[in-house]
mmCIF file of C-alpha atoms in Angstrom:
data_model
loop_
_atom_site.group_PDB
_atom_site.id
_atom_site.type_symbol
_atom_site.label_atom_id
_atom_site.label_comp_id
_atom_site.label_asym_id
_atom_site.label_seq_id
_atom_site.Cartn_x
_atom_site.Cartn_y
_atom_site.Cartn_z
ATOM 1 C CA UNK A 1 14.110 -19.960 -38.832
ATOM 2 C CA UNK A 2 12.799 -17.012 -37.264
ATOM 3 C CA UNK A 3 13.485 -16.586 -33.303
ATOM 4 C CA UNK A 4 10.052 -16.964 -31.505
ATOM 5 C CA UNK A 5 8.403 -13.348 -30.064
ATOM 6 C CA UNK A 6 10.098 -12.216 -26.946
ATOM 7 C CA UNK A 7 7.039 -10.151 -24.481
ATOM 8 C CA UNK A 8 8.610 -7.072 -25.103
ATOM 9 C CA UNK A 9 8.324 -7.474 -28.783
ATOM 10 C CA UNK A 10 4.811 -9.162 -28.632
ATOM 11 C CA UNK A 11 3.761 -5.300 -27.510
ATOM 12 C CA UNK A 12 5.661 -3.070 -28.969
ATOM 13 C CA UNK A 13 3.648 -0.363 -31.447
ATOM 14 C CA UNK A 14 3.833 -0.193 -35.309
ATOM 15 C CA UNK A 15 3.610 3.574 -34.085
ATOM 16 C CA UNK A 16 3.435 6.400 -33.110
ATOM 17 C CA UNK A 17 0.454 6.409 -32.393
ATOM 18 C CA UNK A 18 0.112 3.104 -30.518
ATOM 19 C CA UNK A 19 3.131 4.576 -29.114
ATOM 20 C CA UNK A 20 1.063 7.790 -28.020
ATOM 21 C CA UNK A 21 -2.178 4.975 -26.768
ATOM 22 C CA UNK A 22 0.694 3.951 -24.154
ATOM 23 C CA UNK A 23 0.817 6.650 -23.089
ATOM 24 C CA UNK A 24 -2.623 7.219 -22.948
ATOM 25 C CA UNK A 25 -3.313 4.552 -20.893
ATOM 26 C CA UNK A 26 -0.197 4.434 -18.969
ATOM 27 C CA UNK A 27 -1.386 8.414 -17.369
ATOM 28 C CA UNK A 28 -4.972 6.930 -16.783
ATOM 29 C CA UNK A 29 -3.933 4.223 -15.101
ATOM 30 C CA UNK A 30 -0.859 6.507 -12.651
ATOM 31 C CA UNK A 31 -3.888 8.785 -11.742
ATOM 32 C CA UNK A 32 -6.564 6.008 -11.024
ATOM 33 C CA UNK A 33 -3.405 4.560 -8.649
ATOM 34 C CA UNK A 34 -2.708 8.039 -7.056
ATOM 35 C CA UNK A 35 -6.364 9.191 -6.518
ATOM 36 C CA UNK A 36 -6.666 5.917 -4.943
ATOM 37 C CA UNK A 37 -3.889 6.358 -2.747
ATOM 38 C CA UNK A 38 -5.013 9.706 -1.342
ATOM 39 C CA UNK A 39 -7.735 8.074 -0.323
ATOM 40 C CA UNK A 40 -6.601 5.573 1.853
ATOM 41 C CA UNK A 41 -4.674 8.363 3.431
ATOM 42 C CA UNK A 42 -8.001 10.194 3.616
ATOM 43 C CA UNK A 43 -9.111 7.675 5.180
ATOM 44 C CA UNK A 44 -6.948 5.627 7.446
ATOM 45 C CA UNK A 45 -6.156 9.870 8.739
ATOM 46 C CA UNK A 46 -9.509 9.928 9.579
ATOM 47 C CA UNK A 47 -9.682 6.384 11.473
ATOM 48 C CA UNK A 48 -12.217 4.958 8.861
ATOM 49 C CA UNK A 49 -9.916 1.879 9.235
ATOM 50 C CA UNK A 50 -13.582 -0.379 6.822
ATOM 51 C CA UNK A 51 -13.800 2.328 4.423
ATOM 52 C CA UNK A 52 -9.503 2.191 3.923
ATOM 53 C CA UNK A 53 -9.822 -1.750 3.593
ATOM 54 C CA UNK A 54 -11.896 -1.156 0.752
ATOM 55 C CA UNK A 55 -9.759 1.063 -1.287
ATOM 56 C CA UNK A 56 -7.269 -0.915 -0.290
ATOM 57 C CA UNK A 57 -8.442 -4.181 -2.617
ATOM 58 C CA UNK A 58 -9.436 -1.586 -5.452
ATOM 59 C CA UNK A 59 -5.893 -0.370 -5.196
ATOM 60 C CA UNK A 60 -4.080 -3.506 -5.848
ATOM 61 C CA UNK A 61 -6.751 -4.141 -8.726
ATOM 62 C CA UNK A 62 -5.224 -1.092 -10.056
ATOM 63 C CA UNK A 63 -1.494 -1.694 -9.366
ATOM 64 C CA UNK A 64 -2.039 -4.760 -10.826
ATOM 65 C CA UNK A 65 -2.992 -1.621 -14.180
ATOM 66 C CA UNK A 66 -0.274 0.171 -13.661
ATOM 67 C CA UNK A 67 2.383 -2.667 -13.241
ATOM 68 C CA UNK A 68 0.998 -4.121 -16.603
ATOM 69 C CA UNK A 69 0.739 -0.486 -18.546
ATOM 70 C CA UNK A 70 4.884 -0.151 -17.602
ATOM 71 C CA UNK A 71 5.513 -2.990 -19.264
ATOM 72 C CA UNK A 72 4.054 -1.783 -21.811
ATOM 73 C CA UNK A 73 6.066 1.952 -21.713
ATOM 74 C CA UNK A 74 9.449 -0.472 -21.521
ATOM 75 C CA UNK A 75 8.220 -1.645 -24.791
ATOM 76 C CA UNK A 76 8.040 1.241 -26.812
ATOM 77 C CA UNK A 77 10.304 3.526 -24.908
ATOM 78 C CA UNK A 78 12.352 4.099 -27.347
ATOM 79 C CA UNK A 79 9.649 5.710 -30.192
ATOM 80 C CA UNK A 80 8.108 8.024 -26.574
ATOM 81 C CA UNK A 81 11.651 9.840 -26.381
ATOM 82 C CA UNK A 82 12.507 10.144 -30.288
ATOM 83 C CA UNK A 83 8.561 11.330 -31.408
ATOM 84 C CA UNK A 84 6.966 13.030 -27.960
ATOM 85 C CA UNK A 85 9.494 13.606 -25.963
ATOM 86 C CA UNK A 86 7.193 15.927 -24.592
ATOM 87 C CA UNK A 87 4.816 13.487 -23.220
ATOM 88 C CA UNK A 88 8.086 11.640 -22.077
ATOM 89 C CA UNK A 89 8.034 14.855 -19.508
ATOM 90 C CA UNK A 90 5.108 15.131 -19.027
ATOM 91 C CA UNK A 91 6.100 11.011 -17.545
ATOM 92 C CA UNK A 92 8.234 11.905 -15.908
ATOM 93 C CA UNK A 93 6.141 14.663 -13.640
ATOM 94 C CA UNK A 94 3.251 11.809 -13.425
ATOM 95 C CA UNK A 95 5.557 9.060 -11.565
ATOM 96 C CA UNK A 96 7.477 11.912 -9.754
ATOM 97 C CA UNK A 97 3.763 13.209 -8.533
ATOM 98 C CA UNK A 98 2.916 9.251 -7.541
ATOM 99 C CA UNK A 99 5.787 8.511 -5.925
ATOM 100 C CA UNK A 100 5.126 11.715 -3.863
ATOM 101 C CA UNK A 101 2.297 10.635 -3.130
ATOM 102 C CA UNK A 102 3.158 7.176 -2.601
ATOM 103 C CA UNK A 103 5.562 8.737 0.035
ATOM 104 C CA UNK A 104 2.790 9.916 2.006
ATOM 105 C CA UNK A 105 0.594 6.401 1.880
ATOM 106 C CA UNK A 106 3.262 4.530 3.076
ATOM 107 C CA UNK A 107 3.592 6.916 6.022
ATOM 108 C CA UNK A 108 0.288 7.855 7.617
ATOM 109 C CA UNK A 109 -0.473 3.156 6.832
ATOM 110 C CA UNK A 110 2.890 3.008 8.509
ATOM 111 C CA UNK A 111 2.603 5.089 11.851
ATOM 112 C CA UNK A 112 -1.296 3.712 11.426
ATOM 113 C CA UNK A 113 0.149 -0.123 11.950
ATOM 114 C CA UNK A 114 2.873 0.962 14.818
ATOM 115 C CA UNK A 115 0.124 2.705 16.523
ATOM 116 C CA UNK A 116 -2.836 -0.736 16.114
ATOM 117 C CA UNK A 117 0.436 -3.223 17.157
ATOM 118 C CA UNK A 118 1.591 -0.610 20.114
ATOM 119 C CA UNK A 119 -1.805 -0.675 21.797
ATOM 120 C CA UNK A 120 -1.935 -4.643 21.319
ATOM 121 C CA UNK A 121 2.260 -4.808 22.836
ATOM 122 C CA UNK A 122 0.515 -2.098 25.652
ATOM 123 C CA UNK A 123 -2.926 -4.362 26.387
ATOM 124 C CA UNK A 124 -0.141 -7.596 26.500
ATOM 125 C CA UNK A 125 1.386 -5.753 29.502
ATOM 126 C CA UNK A 126 -1.115 -4.419 31.235
ATOM 127 C CA UNK A 127 -2.749 -8.500 31.723
ATOM 128 C CA UNK A 128 0.865 -9.693 31.950
ATOM 129 C CA UNK A 129 0.955 -7.559 35.088
ATOM 130 C CA UNK A 130 -2.017 -9.185 35.910
ATOM 131 C CA UNK A 131 -1.521 -11.639 36.006
ATOM 132 C CA UNK A 132 2.160 -11.471 37.747
ATOM 133 C CA UNK A 133 1.872 -12.293 42.328
ATOM 134 C CA UNK A 134 1.072 -9.593 44.684
ATOM 135 C CA UNK A 135 1.685 -11.196 47.118
ATOM 136 C CA UNK A 136 4.523 -13.682 48.972
ATOM 137 C CA UNK A 137 4.181 -16.684 49.556
ATOM 138 C CA UNK A 138 6.422 -19.469 52.032
ATOM 139 C CA UNK A 139 9.802 -18.647 53.246
ATOM 140 C CA UNK A 140 9.736 -15.349 51.485
ATOM 141 C CA UNK A 141 9.250 -16.030 47.530
ATOM 142 C CA UNK A 142 6.443 -14.885 45.198
ATOM 143 C CA UNK A 143 3.729 -16.702 44.791
ATOM 144 C CA UNK A 144 3.570 -18.673 41.184
ATOM 145 C CA UNK A 145 0.964 -17.670 39.303
ATOM 146 C CA UNK A 146 -2.780 -18.813 39.062
ATOM 147 C CA UNK A 147 -3.443 -20.836 35.963
ATOM 148 C CA UNK A 148 -2.749 -18.913 32.574
ATOM 149 C CA UNK A 149 -3.105 -15.488 32.156
ATOM 150 C CA UNK A 150 -6.063 -14.097 31.737
ATOM 151 C CA UNK A 151 -7.537 -14.464 27.574
ATOM 152 C CA UNK A 152 -8.263 -11.305 25.965
ATOM 153 C CA UNK A 153 -11.142 -10.282 23.938
ATOM 154 C CA UNK A 154 -10.499 -7.992 20.753
ATOM 155 C CA UNK A 155 -13.594 -6.666 18.527
ATOM 156 C CA UNK A 156 -12.904 -6.724 15.098
ATOM 157 C CA UNK A 157 -16.436 -3.768 14.534
ATOM 158 C CA UNK A 158 -14.831 -0.799 13.890
#
C-alpha cells in the first residue's frame, strides 16, 4: 500500500522545466508585491490615504499569490539549487530587495498610524480638558462636571 501524497509532493515538478516555471511565477509574484508596496508607500507619504487603501486591498491579494508560490518553491528547491544555481541567486536578490521595500513600507505606514493615533489623543485630551471645571464651588472645592463630555465628530472624507 502506498502512502498518501503530501501537499508538497502534489506540487513537485517532474523536472527542471517545471522548476524554472515555478521560479518564473515566484519572481512575477515578488515583482507584483514589491510594486504594490512601493505604490502604497508613495501614496501614504503623499497623504492620499483613500487611494492607498485601494492599493492595500490589491497588495493583500498579491501577497496571497506570493505565499502560494513560496509553497511551490519549497517543493522544488532541491531541483532549482542543483540545476539552476544562477536562478536561485536571482531569487535571493529579489527576496532581499522585497524585504527592503517591505521595511520602508512598514516604517511609513507605522508612522502614519502613529500620527493618526496622536491626533486622536490630542483631540480627546482637548475635549476632556474643556469639560473640566474652571472654578470652585462652595467650600473651596472644584465644581463637578455638568453632564457627559462633549461628543466628537470625525469625518472619514479624505
